mmCIF file of N, CA, C and O in Angstrom:
data_model
loop_
_atom_site.group_PDB
_atom_site.id
_atom_site.type_symbol
_atom_site.label_atom_id
_atom_site.label_comp_id
_atom_site.label_asym_id
_atom_site.label_seq_id
_atom_site.Cartn_x
_atom_site.Cartn_y
_atom_site.Cartn_z
ATOM 1 N N MET A 924 101.501 278.513 -39.979
ATOM 2 C CA MET A 924 100.656 277.429 -40.449
ATOM 3 C C MET A 924 100.387 277.567 -41.947
ATOM 4 O O MET A 924 100.355 276.593 -42.652
ATOM 5 N N SER A 925 100.208 278.777 -42.434
ATOM 6 C CA SER A 925 99.931 279.003 -43.838
ATOM 7 C C SER A 925 101.128 278.605 -44.703
ATOM 8 O O SER A 925 100.955 278.074 -45.798
ATOM 9 N N LEU A 926 102.322 278.853 -44.231
ATOM 10 C CA LEU A 926 103.524 278.490 -44.973
ATOM 11 C C LEU A 926 103.614 276.973 -45.118
ATOM 12 O O LEU A 926 103.931 276.464 -46.201
ATOM 13 N N LEU A 927 103.315 276.244 -44.061
ATOM 14 C CA LEU A 927 103.317 274.786 -44.108
ATOM 15 C C LEU A 927 102.277 274.279 -45.098
ATOM 16 O O LEU A 927 102.550 273.383 -45.896
ATOM 17 N N ALA A 928 101.091 274.844 -45.075
ATOM 18 C CA ALA A 928 100.030 274.449 -46.002
ATOM 19 C C ALA A 928 100.446 274.710 -47.449
ATOM 20 O O ALA A 928 100.193 273.880 -48.336
ATOM 21 N N ASP A 929 101.104 275.826 -47.693
ATOM 22 C CA ASP A 929 101.589 276.136 -49.045
ATOM 23 C C ASP A 929 102.646 275.137 -49.497
ATOM 24 O O ASP A 929 102.640 274.693 -50.654
ATOM 25 N N MET A 930 103.539 274.763 -48.593
ATOM 26 C CA MET A 930 104.574 273.796 -48.941
ATOM 27 C C MET A 930 103.972 272.427 -49.263
ATOM 28 O O MET A 930 104.370 271.775 -50.228
ATOM 29 N N ILE A 931 102.991 272.020 -48.486
ATOM 30 C CA ILE A 931 102.322 270.739 -48.721
ATOM 31 C C ILE A 931 101.561 270.782 -50.045
ATOM 32 O O ILE A 931 101.623 269.847 -50.841
ATOM 33 N N ALA A 932 100.865 271.876 -50.286
ATOM 34 C CA ALA A 932 100.112 272.018 -51.541
ATOM 35 C C ALA A 932 101.047 271.956 -52.744
ATOM 36 O O ALA A 932 100.728 271.316 -53.754
ATOM 37 N N ASP A 933 102.203 272.596 -52.650
ATOM 38 C CA ASP A 933 103.176 272.561 -53.743
ATOM 39 C C ASP A 933 103.659 271.137 -54.009
ATOM 40 O O ASP A 933 103.781 270.725 -55.165
ATOM 41 N N ARG A 934 103.903 270.373 -52.959
ATOM 42 C CA ARG A 934 104.364 268.989 -53.128
ATOM 43 C C ARG A 934 103.269 268.118 -53.744
ATOM 44 O O ARG A 934 103.549 267.278 -54.594
ATOM 45 N N ILE A 935 102.043 268.327 -53.333
ATOM 46 C CA ILE A 935 100.925 267.555 -53.889
ATOM 47 C C ILE A 935 100.744 267.891 -55.359
ATOM 48 O O ILE A 935 100.585 267.002 -56.201
ATOM 49 N N MET A 936 100.779 269.160 -55.704
ATOM 50 C CA MET A 936 100.603 269.581 -57.094
ATOM 51 C C MET A 936 101.719 269.041 -57.992
ATOM 52 O O MET A 936 101.497 268.737 -59.149
ATOM 53 N N ALA A 937 102.924 268.902 -57.441
ATOM 54 C CA ALA A 937 104.046 268.378 -58.217
ATOM 55 C C ALA A 937 103.833 266.906 -58.582
ATOM 56 O O ALA A 937 104.334 266.426 -59.583
ATOM 57 N N ARG A 938 103.057 266.192 -57.778
ATOM 58 C CA ARG A 938 102.814 264.766 -58.034
ATOM 59 C C ARG A 938 101.625 264.515 -58.961
ATOM 60 O O ARG A 938 101.490 263.432 -59.496
ATOM 61 N N ILE A 939 100.780 265.483 -59.136
ATOM 62 C CA ILE A 939 99.611 265.323 -60.002
ATOM 63 C C ILE A 939 100.059 265.519 -61.446
ATOM 64 O O ILE A 939 100.700 266.517 -61.763
ATOM 65 N N PRO A 940 99.741 264.554 -62.327
ATOM 66 C CA PRO A 940 100.154 264.715 -63.728
ATOM 67 C C PRO A 940 99.559 265.977 -64.336
ATOM 68 O O PRO A 940 98.406 266.319 -64.078
ATOM 69 N N ALA A 941 100.373 266.642 -65.132
ATOM 70 C CA ALA A 941 99.908 267.863 -65.794
ATOM 71 C C ALA A 941 98.840 267.512 -66.825
ATOM 72 O O ALA A 941 98.879 266.445 -67.432
ATOM 73 N N LYS A 942 97.909 268.409 -67.040
ATOM 74 C CA LYS A 942 96.870 268.202 -68.034
ATOM 75 C C LYS A 942 97.506 268.183 -69.417
ATOM 76 O O LYS A 942 98.342 269.018 -69.734
ATOM 77 N N LYS A 943 97.114 267.188 -70.213
ATOM 78 C CA LYS A 943 97.689 267.074 -71.553
ATOM 79 C C LYS A 943 97.198 268.211 -72.429
ATOM 80 O O LYS A 943 96.050 268.603 -72.378
ATOM 81 N N GLU A 944 98.128 268.721 -73.230
ATOM 82 C CA GLU A 944 97.764 269.753 -74.189
ATOM 83 C C GLU A 944 97.229 269.086 -75.444
ATOM 84 O O GLU A 944 97.381 267.885 -75.645
ATOM 85 N N ALA A 945 96.643 269.848 -76.323
ATOM 86 C CA ALA A 945 95.967 269.321 -77.511
ATOM 87 C C ALA A 945 96.860 268.412 -78.352
ATOM 88 O O ALA A 945 96.452 267.346 -78.758
ATOM 89 N N GLY A 946 98.091 268.790 -78.628
ATOM 90 C CA GLY A 946 98.949 268.008 -79.501
ATOM 91 C C GLY A 946 99.763 266.940 -78.793
ATOM 92 O O GLY A 946 100.453 266.160 -79.413
ATOM 93 N N GLU A 947 99.685 266.888 -77.484
ATOM 94 C CA GLU A 947 100.500 265.972 -76.702
ATOM 95 C C GLU A 947 99.883 264.585 -76.686
ATOM 96 O O GLU A 947 98.668 264.429 -76.600
ATOM 97 N N ASP A 948 100.707 263.552 -76.778
ATOM 98 C CA ASP A 948 100.214 262.185 -76.812
ATOM 99 C C ASP A 948 100.597 261.441 -75.537
ATOM 100 O O ASP A 948 101.563 261.794 -74.872
ATOM 101 N N GLU A 949 99.860 260.400 -75.252
ATOM 102 C CA GLU A 949 100.106 259.572 -74.078
ATOM 103 C C GLU A 949 101.047 258.429 -74.454
ATOM 104 O O GLU A 949 100.953 257.865 -75.540
ATOM 105 N N TYR A 950 101.951 258.091 -73.560
ATOM 106 C CA TYR A 950 102.863 256.974 -73.760
ATOM 107 C C TYR A 950 102.522 255.874 -72.767
ATOM 108 O O TYR A 950 102.134 256.151 -71.637
ATOM 109 N N VAL A 951 102.658 254.614 -73.202
ATOM 110 C CA VAL A 951 102.329 253.472 -72.360
ATOM 111 C C VAL A 951 103.536 252.541 -72.262
ATOM 112 O O VAL A 951 104.419 252.559 -73.111
ATOM 113 N N THR A 952 103.548 251.712 -71.226
ATOM 114 C CA THR A 952 104.648 250.773 -71.015
ATOM 115 C C THR A 952 104.608 249.653 -72.055
ATOM 116 O O THR A 952 103.623 249.499 -72.784
ATOM 117 N N THR A 953 105.658 248.865 -72.068
ATOM 118 C CA THR A 953 105.732 247.724 -72.987
ATOM 119 C C THR A 953 104.589 246.753 -72.718
ATOM 120 O O THR A 953 103.970 246.241 -73.657
ATOM 121 N N ALA A 954 104.280 246.511 -71.459
ATOM 122 C CA ALA A 954 103.192 245.587 -71.102
ATOM 123 C C ALA A 954 101.848 246.103 -71.626
ATOM 124 O O ALA A 954 101.061 245.336 -72.195
ATOM 125 N N GLU A 955 101.593 247.395 -71.441
ATOM 126 C CA GLU A 955 100.337 247.973 -71.929
ATOM 127 C C GLU A 955 100.276 247.966 -73.451
ATOM 128 O O GLU A 955 99.236 247.673 -74.033
ATOM 129 N N ALA A 956 101.406 248.257 -74.098
ATOM 130 C CA ALA A 956 101.467 248.248 -75.561
ATOM 131 C C ALA A 956 101.198 246.848 -76.097
ATOM 132 O O ALA A 956 100.433 246.670 -77.059
ATOM 133 N N ALA A 957 101.799 245.850 -75.482
ATOM 134 C CA ALA A 957 101.588 244.461 -75.900
ATOM 135 C C ALA A 957 100.123 244.065 -75.733
ATOM 136 O O ALA A 957 99.546 243.398 -76.597
ATOM 137 N N HIS A 958 99.526 244.506 -74.645
ATOM 138 C CA HIS A 958 98.109 244.207 -74.397
ATOM 139 C C HIS A 958 97.221 244.847 -75.471
ATOM 140 O O HIS A 958 96.289 244.215 -75.970
ATOM 141 N N ILE A 959 97.510 246.073 -75.837
ATOM 142 C CA ILE A 959 96.728 246.775 -76.862
ATOM 143 C C ILE A 959 96.781 246.008 -78.181
ATOM 144 O O ILE A 959 95.768 245.853 -78.861
ATOM 145 N N LEU A 960 97.965 245.501 -78.533
ATOM 146 C CA LEU A 960 98.132 244.796 -79.801
ATOM 147 C C LEU A 960 97.811 243.307 -79.714
ATOM 148 O O LEU A 960 97.754 242.618 -80.729
ATOM 149 N N GLY A 961 97.637 242.797 -78.493
ATOM 150 C CA GLY A 961 97.323 241.381 -78.323
ATOM 151 C C GLY A 961 98.513 240.465 -78.588
ATOM 152 O O GLY A 961 98.357 239.374 -79.140
ATOM 153 N N ILE A 962 99.708 240.925 -78.200
ATOM 154 C CA ILE A 962 100.922 240.144 -78.395
ATOM 155 C C ILE A 962 101.687 240.073 -77.075
ATOM 156 O O ILE A 962 101.337 240.748 -76.106
ATOM 157 N N SER A 963 102.758 239.274 -77.043
ATOM 158 C CA SER A 963 103.563 239.168 -75.823
ATOM 159 C C SER A 963 104.473 240.383 -75.677
ATOM 160 O O SER A 963 104.757 241.094 -76.656
ATOM 161 N N GLU A 964 104.945 240.601 -74.468
ATOM 162 C CA GLU A 964 105.866 241.715 -74.215
ATOM 163 C C GLU A 964 107.173 241.518 -74.979
ATOM 164 O O GLU A 964 107.731 242.482 -75.512
ATOM 165 N N ASN A 965 107.665 240.286 -75.045
ATOM 166 C CA ASN A 965 108.907 240.023 -75.790
ATOM 167 C C ASN A 965 108.740 240.359 -77.267
ATOM 168 O O ASN A 965 109.632 240.952 -77.884
ATOM 169 N N TYR A 966 107.609 239.983 -77.856
ATOM 170 C CA TYR A 966 107.368 240.287 -79.264
ATOM 171 C C TYR A 966 107.219 241.793 -79.462
ATOM 172 O O TYR A 966 107.664 242.343 -80.462
ATOM 173 N N MET A 967 106.604 242.474 -78.487
ATOM 174 C CA MET A 967 106.463 243.930 -78.562
ATOM 175 C C MET A 967 107.839 244.580 -78.601
ATOM 176 O O MET A 967 108.072 245.510 -79.367
ATOM 177 N N ARG A 968 108.752 244.084 -77.779
ATOM 178 C CA ARG A 968 110.118 244.635 -77.788
ATOM 179 C C ARG A 968 110.793 244.392 -79.139
ATOM 180 O O ARG A 968 111.533 245.243 -79.633
ATOM 181 N N ALA A 969 110.536 243.229 -79.737
ATOM 182 C CA ALA A 969 111.117 242.922 -81.048
ATOM 183 C C ALA A 969 110.561 243.848 -82.132
ATOM 184 O O ALA A 969 111.258 244.182 -83.086
ATOM 185 N N LEU A 970 109.306 244.272 -81.978
ATOM 186 C CA LEU A 970 108.648 245.147 -82.961
ATOM 187 C C LEU A 970 108.815 246.635 -82.646
ATOM 188 O O LEU A 970 108.227 247.475 -83.326
ATOM 189 N N ARG A 971 109.608 246.965 -81.648
ATOM 190 C CA ARG A 971 109.685 248.351 -81.161
ATOM 191 C C ARG A 971 109.993 249.368 -82.251
ATOM 192 O O ARG A 971 109.542 250.495 -82.184
ATOM 193 N N HIS A 972 110.747 248.972 -83.251
ATOM 194 C CA HIS A 972 111.116 249.933 -84.294
ATOM 195 C C HIS A 972 109.965 250.208 -85.265
ATOM 196 O O HIS A 972 110.065 251.120 -86.081
ATOM 197 N N ASN A 973 108.889 249.451 -85.152
ATOM 198 C CA ASN A 973 107.713 249.673 -86.006
ATOM 199 C C ASN A 973 106.750 250.702 -85.420
ATOM 200 O O ASN A 973 105.789 251.084 -86.088
ATOM 201 N N TYR A 974 106.972 251.102 -84.164
ATOM 202 C CA TYR A 974 106.064 252.023 -83.481
ATOM 203 C C TYR A 974 106.864 253.145 -82.822
ATOM 204 O O TYR A 974 107.955 252.900 -82.294
ATOM 205 N N PRO A 975 106.318 254.354 -82.823
ATOM 206 C CA PRO A 975 107.011 255.462 -82.149
ATOM 207 C C PRO A 975 107.180 255.156 -80.664
ATOM 208 O O PRO A 975 106.231 254.721 -80.002
ATOM 209 N N HIS A 976 108.392 255.321 -80.164
ATOM 210 C CA HIS A 976 108.658 255.036 -78.761
ATOM 211 C C HIS A 976 109.804 255.913 -78.251
ATOM 212 O O HIS A 976 110.539 256.505 -79.034
ATOM 213 N N ILE A 977 109.896 255.963 -76.945
ATOM 214 C CA ILE A 977 110.999 256.643 -76.283
ATOM 215 C C ILE A 977 111.570 255.687 -75.243
ATOM 216 O O ILE A 977 110.913 254.722 -74.844
ATOM 217 N N LYS A 978 112.786 255.933 -74.837
ATOM 218 C CA LYS A 978 113.402 255.109 -73.816
ATOM 219 C C LYS A 978 113.732 255.990 -72.623
ATOM 220 O O LYS A 978 114.367 257.026 -72.770
ATOM 221 N N ARG A 979 113.272 255.589 -71.463
ATOM 222 C CA ARG A 979 113.532 256.333 -70.224
ATOM 223 C C ARG A 979 114.463 255.519 -69.348
ATOM 224 O O ARG A 979 114.359 254.308 -69.286
ATOM 225 N N GLY A 980 115.358 256.191 -68.677
ATOM 226 C CA GLY A 980 116.266 255.503 -67.773
ATOM 227 C C GLY A 980 117.643 255.375 -68.380
ATOM 228 O O GLY A 980 117.971 256.032 -69.362
ATOM 229 N N ASN A 981 118.427 254.459 -67.827
ATOM 230 C CA ASN A 981 119.802 254.344 -68.312
ATOM 231 C C ASN A 981 119.831 253.666 -69.672
ATOM 232 O O ASN A 981 118.892 253.002 -70.086
ATOM 233 N N GLU A 982 120.914 253.862 -70.380
ATOM 234 C CA GLU A 982 120.999 253.467 -71.791
ATOM 235 C C GLU A 982 120.767 251.972 -72.025
ATOM 236 O O GLU A 982 120.076 251.586 -72.951
ATOM 237 N N LYS A 983 121.325 251.115 -71.173
ATOM 238 C CA LYS A 983 121.195 249.676 -71.392
ATOM 239 C C LYS A 983 119.910 249.101 -70.805
ATOM 240 O O LYS A 983 119.353 248.156 -71.351
ATOM 241 N N GLN A 984 119.457 249.629 -69.697
ATOM 242 C CA GLN A 984 118.318 249.028 -69.017
ATOM 243 C C GLN A 984 117.159 249.988 -68.832
ATOM 244 O O GLN A 984 116.397 249.878 -67.890
ATOM 245 N N GLY A 985 117.006 250.908 -69.741
ATOM 246 C CA GLY A 985 115.896 251.846 -69.646
ATOM 247 C C GLY A 985 114.572 251.188 -69.973
ATOM 248 O O GLY A 985 114.514 250.059 -70.462
ATOM 249 N N HIS A 986 113.500 251.878 -69.713
ATOM 250 C CA HIS A 986 112.152 251.382 -70.001
ATOM 251 C C HIS A 986 111.668 251.976 -71.321
ATOM 252 O O HIS A 986 111.807 253.167 -71.558
ATOM 253 N N LEU A 987 111.076 251.133 -72.150
ATOM 254 C CA LEU A 987 110.485 251.607 -73.389
ATOM 255 C C LEU A 987 109.081 252.102 -73.118
ATOM 256 O O LEU A 987 108.310 251.468 -72.386
ATOM 257 N N LEU A 988 108.739 253.233 -73.696
ATOM 258 C CA LEU A 988 107.389 253.778 -73.620
ATOM 259 C C LEU A 988 106.916 254.009 -75.054
ATOM 260 O O LEU A 988 107.610 254.652 -75.842
ATOM 261 N N PHE A 989 105.750 253.465 -75.380
ATOM 262 C CA PHE A 989 105.234 253.528 -76.744
ATOM 263 C C PHE A 989 104.109 254.548 -76.851
ATOM 264 O O PHE A 989 103.304 254.698 -75.929
ATOM 265 N N GLN A 990 104.029 255.215 -77.992
ATOM 266 C CA GLN A 990 102.990 256.207 -78.248
ATOM 267 C C GLN A 990 101.658 255.479 -78.437
ATOM 268 O O GLN A 990 101.489 254.692 -79.374
ATOM 269 N N LYS A 991 100.728 255.737 -77.533
ATOM 270 C CA LYS A 991 99.472 254.999 -77.502
ATOM 271 C C LYS A 991 98.642 255.182 -78.776
ATOM 272 O O LYS A 991 98.085 254.221 -79.301
ATOM 273 N N SER A 992 98.580 256.385 -79.305
ATOM 274 C CA SER A 992 97.748 256.625 -80.493
ATOM 275 C C SER A 992 98.254 255.816 -81.691
ATOM 276 O O SER A 992 97.472 255.316 -82.485
ATOM 277 N N ALA A 993 99.569 255.653 -81.818
ATOM 278 C CA ALA A 993 100.129 254.868 -82.922
ATOM 279 C C ALA A 993 99.806 253.388 -82.752
ATOM 280 O O ALA A 993 99.546 252.689 -83.732
ATOM 281 N N LEU A 994 99.794 252.911 -81.505
ATOM 282 C CA LEU A 994 99.449 251.511 -81.253
ATOM 283 C C LEU A 994 97.996 251.238 -81.609
ATOM 284 O O LEU A 994 97.681 250.237 -82.249
ATOM 285 N N VAL A 995 97.114 252.136 -81.194
ATOM 286 C CA VAL A 995 95.687 251.964 -81.471
ATOM 287 C C VAL A 995 95.445 252.030 -82.980
ATOM 288 O O VAL A 995 94.702 251.226 -83.538
ATOM 289 N N LYS A 996 96.122 252.960 -83.645
ATOM 290 C CA LYS A 996 96.002 253.077 -85.097
ATOM 291 C C LYS A 996 96.542 251.813 -85.771
ATOM 292 O O LYS A 996 95.932 251.278 -86.690
ATOM 293 N N GLY A 997 97.692 251.319 -85.303
ATOM 294 C CA GLY A 997 98.290 250.105 -85.846
ATOM 295 C C GLY A 997 97.409 248.891 -85.638
ATOM 296 O O GLY A 997 97.295 248.029 -86.511
ATOM 297 N N LYS A 998 96.740 248.831 -84.505
ATOM 298 C CA LYS A 998 95.842 247.709 -84.223
ATOM 299 C C LYS A 998 94.672 247.721 -85.189
ATOM 300 O O LYS A 998 94.290 246.689 -85.723
ATOM 301 N N SER A 999 94.104 248.892 -85.450
ATOM 302 C CA SER A 999 92.960 248.960 -86.355
ATOM 303 C C SER A 999 93.372 248.647 -87.785
ATOM 304 O O SER A 999 92.638 248.023 -88.527
ATOM 305 N N LEU A 1000 94.596 249.021 -88.181
ATOM 306 C CA LEU A 1000 95.085 248.696 -89.530
ATOM 307 C C LEU A 1000 95.312 247.199 -89.668
ATOM 308 O O LEU A 1000 95.001 246.603 -90.693
ATOM 309 N N ASN A 1001 95.849 246.561 -88.608
ATOM 310 C CA ASN A 1001 96.091 245.125 -88.652
ATOM 311 C C ASN A 1001 94.794 244.330 -88.689
ATOM 312 O O ASN A 1001 94.717 243.312 -89.345
ATOM 313 N N SER A 1002 93.771 244.802 -88.024
ATOM 314 C CA SER A 1002 92.493 244.068 -88.013
ATOM 315 C C SER A 1002 91.790 244.161 -89.372
ATOM 316 O O SER A 1002 91.066 243.271 -89.755
ATOM 317 N N VAL A 1003 92.039 245.226 -90.114
ATOM 318 C CA VAL A 1003 91.432 245.380 -91.431
ATOM 319 C C VAL A 1003 92.117 244.467 -92.444
ATOM 320 O O VAL A 1003 91.462 243.892 -93.310
ATOM 321 N N THR A 1004 93.429 244.275 -92.308
ATOM 322 C CA THR A 1004 94.176 243.496 -93.286
ATOM 323 C C THR A 1004 94.101 242.002 -93.052
ATOM 324 O O THR A 1004 94.486 241.231 -93.898
ATOM 325 N N LYS A 1005 93.635 241.560 -91.908
ATOM 326 C CA LYS A 1005 93.558 240.121 -91.608
ATOM 327 C C LYS A 1005 92.399 239.467 -92.317
ATOM 328 O O LYS A 1005 91.430 239.993 -92.633
#
């Protein structure tokens, strides 16, 4: 019974996101990034090179993930210049 409990605990722990370290940043989806900036998802994709991002998945149809801190910083800079 203890072996089964250990196996279940290991599987549960594998699904729980690891605690972020001090220098590590959070990444958000295109939809979340667009929401943060108050723009459409299509426009966010067009602006992707203006913000730090990574692409997950296959080369042609992967998902873009944007660095949240850069988006928040970019939003505050845009609100000051308007």
